[in-house]
Amino acid sequence: MGGSRFCPRFCEIFLMLLHKTAELPTVETALPGREMPLATDATHFVLGHALKGPHPEGVETAIFAMGCFWGVERVFWSLPGVWVTSAGYAGGITPNPTYEEVCSGRTGHTEVVQVVFDPKVISYGDLLKAFWENHDPTQGMRQGNDQGTQYRSAVYTLNDAQQAEAEASRDAYQAALTAAGKGMITTEIQPAGPYYFAEDYHQGYLAKNPAGYCGIGGTGVVCPIGVGVDMGVGA
């Protein structure tokens, strides 16, 4: 279990009671969830824009999982050209899961951040560079001391171009990691399924709680996107 992560809602106790494993659930074993979305913030605590839109014409969306979404969201809301970010859940089975349910490992979701960005200011490749460099994508079902399926690394793509660019960036970063003596990337790259907004207290968490826990950290290896590596996709 993630011994370093403070969880004010007794998530660690909940996990022990449910005997959390490192295996993803099946449709038969996943929790049932609910039809109604969870209550969440209407506007971004830092950026001031509507979490669920409407968003300006021409913006695009990306979804990344890098471990605890509190620190991940701050990475992305700090980038120029990002219109709004939100913490949420993706990659799983249970509809509209709660945080405690996701922590149990019985929904299949990972903690993700949805990024709405202006491609005229910041490219999807720029976001991928931030993704690779700000966590360790070689750790499987964990990120640092945070262990469990909800901490796995993932890129959930919204179209074929994102899928191709994400895969190409993975290959480029793997080459850099291998050259640095690091391990193999375990990041899940696949078309996005449903995205569920996390509860309001998770949105903009580290701005609301400046001394709050942030468990993400990179490998120290630079991702070669934008430094002369041919990504194999169009601009």
Short mmCIF file of C-alpha atoms in Angstrom, two decimals:
data_model
loop_
_atom_site.label_atom_id
_atom_site.label_comp_id
_atom_site.label_asym_id
_atom_site.label_seq_id
_atom_site.Cartn_x
_atom_site.Cartn_y
_atom_site.Cartn_z
CA MET A 1 0.00 0.00 0.00
CA GLY A 2 1.04 3.60 -0.52
CA GLY A 3 2.40 4.26 2.93
CA SER A 4 3.46 7.83 2.13
CA ARG A 5 0.17 9.05 0.76
CA PHE A 6 -2.09 10.86 3.23
CA CYS A 7 -5.72 9.95 2.68
CA PRO A 8 -8.18 11.87 4.87
CA ARG A 9 -10.99 9.45 3.98
CA PHE A 10 -9.24 6.40 5.49
CA CYS A 11 -8.57 4.93 2.06
CA GLU A 12 -5.72 2.76 3.31
CA ILE A 13 -7.95 1.04 5.88
CA PHE A 14 -10.57 0.52 3.19
CA LEU A 15 -8.00 -1.11 0.96
CA MET A 16 -6.84 -3.54 3.63
CA LEU A 17 -10.40 -4.57 4.40
CA LEU A 18 -11.04 -5.37 0.76
CA HIS A 19 -7.75 -7.26 0.28
CA LYS A 20 -6.62 -5.14 -2.67
CA THR A 21 -4.59 -7.00 -5.30
CA ALA A 22 -2.47 -5.92 -8.25
CA GLU A 23 -4.83 -7.62 -10.68
CA LEU A 24 -7.53 -5.81 -12.64
CA PRO A 25 -11.13 -6.92 -12.14
CA THR A 26 -13.34 -8.46 -14.81
CA VAL A 27 -16.83 -7.37 -15.79
CA GLU A 28 -18.11 -10.12 -13.49
CA THR A 29 -16.02 -9.10 -10.47
CA ALA A 30 -16.08 -5.30 -10.80
CA LEU A 31 -18.16 -3.17 -8.45
CA PRO A 32 -21.58 -2.15 -9.86
CA GLY A 33 -21.18 1.63 -9.54
CA ARG A 34 -24.08 3.98 -10.16
CA GLU A 35 -25.96 5.83 -12.89
CA MET A 36 -25.56 9.37 -11.52
CA PRO A 37 -22.25 11.25 -11.87
CA LEU A 38 -20.47 12.29 -8.69
CA ALA A 39 -20.70 15.89 -7.50
CA THR A 40 -17.64 17.88 -8.54
CA ASP A 41 -16.43 21.47 -8.91
CA ALA A 42 -18.10 23.62 -11.55
CA THR A 43 -14.99 25.69 -12.30
CA HIS A 44 -11.26 25.11 -12.05
CA PHE A 45 -9.87 26.38 -8.75
CA VAL A 46 -6.74 27.85 -10.41
CA LEU A 47 -7.65 28.54 -14.04
CA GLY A 48 -11.23 29.68 -13.43
CA HIS A 49 -12.67 27.87 -16.45
CA ALA A 50 -15.62 25.47 -16.46
CA LEU A 51 -14.50 21.90 -15.79
CA LYS A 52 -17.14 20.38 -18.04
CA GLY A 53 -17.34 23.18 -20.61
CA PRO A 54 -18.38 24.66 -22.82
CA HIS A 55 -14.80 25.11 -23.96
CA PRO A 56 -13.51 27.46 -26.68
CA GLU A 57 -13.66 26.36 -30.28
CA GLY A 58 -10.50 24.65 -31.48
CA VAL A 59 -9.29 23.19 -28.19
CA GLU A 60 -8.41 19.51 -27.89
CA THR A 61 -8.46 16.99 -25.05
CA ALA A 62 -5.90 14.55 -23.70
CA ILE A 63 -6.04 12.03 -20.83
CA PHE A 64 -3.01 10.90 -18.81
CA ALA A 65 -2.41 8.64 -15.78
CA MET A 66 0.87 9.10 -13.90
CA GLY A 67 0.10 8.04 -10.34
CA CYS A 68 -1.62 10.21 -7.72
CA PHE A 69 -3.72 12.70 -9.70
CA TRP A 70 -3.21 15.51 -7.19
CA GLY A 71 0.36 16.19 -8.34
CA VAL A 72 -0.32 15.23 -11.94
CA GLU A 73 -3.03 17.84 -12.32
CA ARG A 74 -0.67 20.57 -11.09
CA VAL A 75 1.94 19.56 -13.68
CA PHE A 76 -0.54 20.15 -16.49
CA TRP A 77 -2.44 23.20 -15.26
CA SER A 78 0.95 24.96 -15.01
CA LEU A 79 1.69 24.56 -18.73
CA PRO A 80 1.01 27.46 -21.13
CA GLY A 81 -1.80 26.72 -23.53
CA VAL A 82 -3.73 24.48 -21.14
CA TRP A 83 -7.31 25.75 -20.86
CA VAL A 84 -8.53 23.54 -18.03
CA THR A 85 -7.61 20.32 -16.22
CA SER A 86 -9.61 17.94 -14.08
CA ALA A 87 -8.93 14.93 -11.90
CA GLY A 88 -10.89 11.82 -12.77
CA TYR A 89 -11.06 8.10 -13.35
CA ALA A 90 -10.61 6.18 -16.62
CA GLY A 91 -9.58 2.82 -18.01
CA GLY A 92 -11.96 0.79 -15.88
CA ILE A 93 -15.34 -0.91 -15.77
CA THR A 94 -17.45 0.50 -12.91
CA PRO A 95 -19.65 3.46 -13.96
CA ASN A 96 -19.26 6.68 -11.93
CA PRO A 97 -16.94 5.16 -9.31
CA THR A 98 -16.12 6.85 -6.02
CA TYR A 99 -12.56 7.45 -4.90
CA GLU A 100 -12.85 4.72 -2.26
CA GLU A 101 -14.13 2.27 -4.86
CA VAL A 102 -11.25 3.06 -7.20
CA CYS A 103 -8.80 2.63 -4.31
CA SER A 104 -10.20 -0.84 -3.69
CA GLY A 105 -8.87 -2.04 -7.05
CA ARG A 106 -12.31 -3.41 -7.89
CA THR A 107 -13.33 -0.85 -10.54
CA GLY A 108 -10.38 -1.23 -12.93
CA HIS A 109 -9.84 2.53 -13.14
CA THR A 110 -6.65 4.45 -12.80
CA GLU A 111 -6.37 7.99 -11.47
CA VAL A 112 -6.15 10.28 -14.50
CA VAL A 113 -6.04 13.93 -15.42
CA GLN A 114 -8.04 15.24 -18.35
CA VAL A 115 -6.28 18.12 -20.10
CA VAL A 116 -8.12 20.55 -22.39
CA PHE A 117 -5.53 22.48 -24.39
CA ASP A 118 -5.09 24.91 -27.25
CA PRO A 119 -3.01 23.13 -29.93
CA LYS A 120 -2.00 26.52 -31.35
CA VAL A 121 -0.10 27.20 -28.13
CA ILE A 122 0.92 23.75 -26.88
CA SER A 123 1.03 20.56 -28.92
CA TYR A 124 -0.03 17.06 -27.96
CA GLY A 125 3.65 16.15 -28.28
CA ASP A 126 4.52 18.77 -25.66
CA LEU A 127 1.99 17.19 -23.32
CA LEU A 128 3.47 13.74 -23.97
CA LYS A 129 6.92 15.07 -23.11
CA ALA A 130 5.58 16.38 -19.79
CA PHE A 131 3.86 13.03 -19.24
CA TRP A 132 6.98 10.90 -19.74
CA GLU A 133 9.35 13.17 -17.81
CA ASN A 134 7.21 13.71 -14.70
CA HIS A 135 6.72 10.10 -13.58
CA ASP A 136 8.37 6.70 -13.83
CA PRO A 137 6.55 4.72 -16.55
CA THR A 138 8.42 1.48 -15.77
CA GLN A 139 6.79 0.59 -12.44
CA GLY A 140 3.70 -1.38 -13.42
CA MET A 141 0.88 -1.19 -10.88
CA ARG A 142 2.52 1.45 -8.74
CA GLN A 143 4.16 4.83 -8.69
CA GLY A 144 6.83 5.20 -6.03
CA ASN A 145 5.41 4.23 -2.64
CA ASP A 146 1.84 4.34 -4.00
CA GLN A 147 0.88 0.79 -4.94
CA GLY A 148 -2.26 -0.46 -6.63
CA THR A 149 -3.95 -0.66 -9.99
CA GLN A 150 -5.17 2.94 -9.74
CA TYR A 151 -1.57 4.18 -9.90
CA ARG A 152 -0.61 2.53 -13.18
CA SER A 153 0.78 4.65 -16.00
CA ALA A 154 -1.53 5.19 -18.98
CA VAL A 155 -2.27 7.34 -22.00
CA TYR A 156 -5.89 7.18 -23.13
CA THR A 157 -6.16 8.50 -26.67
CA LEU A 158 -9.07 10.33 -28.28
CA ASN A 159 -8.28 9.67 -31.94
CA ASP A 160 -5.96 7.75 -34.26
CA ALA A 161 -3.46 10.61 -34.47
CA GLN A 162 -3.06 10.69 -30.69
CA GLN A 163 -2.67 6.92 -30.61
CA ALA A 164 0.09 6.99 -33.21
CA GLU A 165 1.89 9.90 -31.56
CA ALA A 166 1.66 8.35 -28.10
CA GLU A 167 3.07 5.03 -29.35
CA ALA A 168 5.88 6.79 -31.20
CA SER A 169 6.75 8.84 -28.12
CA ARG A 170 6.82 5.68 -26.02
CA ASP A 171 9.30 4.08 -28.40
CA ALA A 172 11.48 7.18 -28.40
CA TYR A 173 11.44 7.41 -24.62
CA GLN A 174 12.15 3.70 -24.25
CA ALA A 175 15.29 4.17 -26.30
CA ALA A 176 16.35 7.00 -23.99
CA LEU A 177 15.55 4.94 -20.87
CA THR A 178 17.46 1.94 -22.19
CA ALA A 179 20.47 4.10 -22.94
CA ALA A 180 20.32 5.35 -19.35
CA GLY A 181 20.17 1.81 -17.96
CA LYS A 182 16.51 2.04 -16.93
CA GLY A 183 13.78 -0.60 -17.26
CA MET A 184 11.01 -1.28 -19.73
CA ILE A 185 7.97 0.96 -20.05
CA THR A 186 4.74 -0.57 -18.74
CA THR A 187 2.49 2.33 -19.78
CA GLU A 188 -0.94 1.37 -21.10
CA ILE A 189 -1.70 3.20 -24.39
CA GLN A 190 -5.19 2.62 -25.74
CA PRO A 191 -8.31 4.42 -27.00
CA ALA A 192 -10.15 6.18 -24.20
CA GLY A 193 -13.34 4.77 -22.77
CA PRO A 194 -15.63 6.76 -20.45
CA TYR A 195 -14.04 9.50 -18.36
CA TYR A 196 -15.54 10.13 -14.92
CA PHE A 197 -14.87 13.36 -13.04
CA ALA A 198 -13.53 12.77 -9.54
CA GLU A 199 -15.18 14.25 -6.46
CA ASP A 200 -14.94 17.98 -5.82
CA TYR A 201 -12.28 17.70 -3.10
CA HIS A 202 -9.84 16.16 -5.61
CA GLN A 203 -10.13 19.00 -8.14
CA GLY A 204 -7.23 21.45 -7.91
CA TYR A 205 -6.20 19.63 -4.74
CA LEU A 206 -2.68 21.03 -4.37
CA ALA A 207 -3.89 24.59 -4.92
CA LYS A 208 -6.57 24.14 -2.27
CA ASN A 209 -4.08 22.33 0.00
CA PRO A 210 -0.58 23.74 -0.73
CA ALA A 211 1.07 21.41 1.79
CA GLY A 212 -0.79 18.37 0.44
CA TYR A 213 0.82 15.14 -0.67
CA CYS A 214 2.42 14.95 -4.11
CA GLY A 215 3.92 11.56 -4.89
CA ILE A 216 5.00 11.93 -8.50
CA GLY A 217 8.61 12.03 -9.62
CA GLY A 218 10.40 11.40 -12.89
CA THR A 219 13.29 9.14 -13.86
CA GLY A 220 15.61 12.04 -14.62
CA VAL A 221 15.76 10.93 -18.27
CA VAL A 222 14.83 13.56 -20.83
CA CYS A 223 12.17 12.57 -23.34
CA PRO A 224 13.59 13.23 -26.83
CA ILE A 225 10.41 14.72 -28.24
CA GLY A 226 11.21 18.04 -29.87
CA VAL A 227 14.98 17.59 -29.81
CA GLY A 228 15.57 16.10 -33.21
CA VAL A 229 13.78 12.77 -32.91
CA ASP A 230 11.44 11.90 -35.78
CA MET A 231 8.15 10.95 -34.10
CA GLY A 232 6.85 9.37 -37.30
CA VAL A 233 3.62 11.39 -37.28
CA GLY A 234 2.46 14.63 -38.78
CA ALA A 235 2.86 17.93 -37.00
#
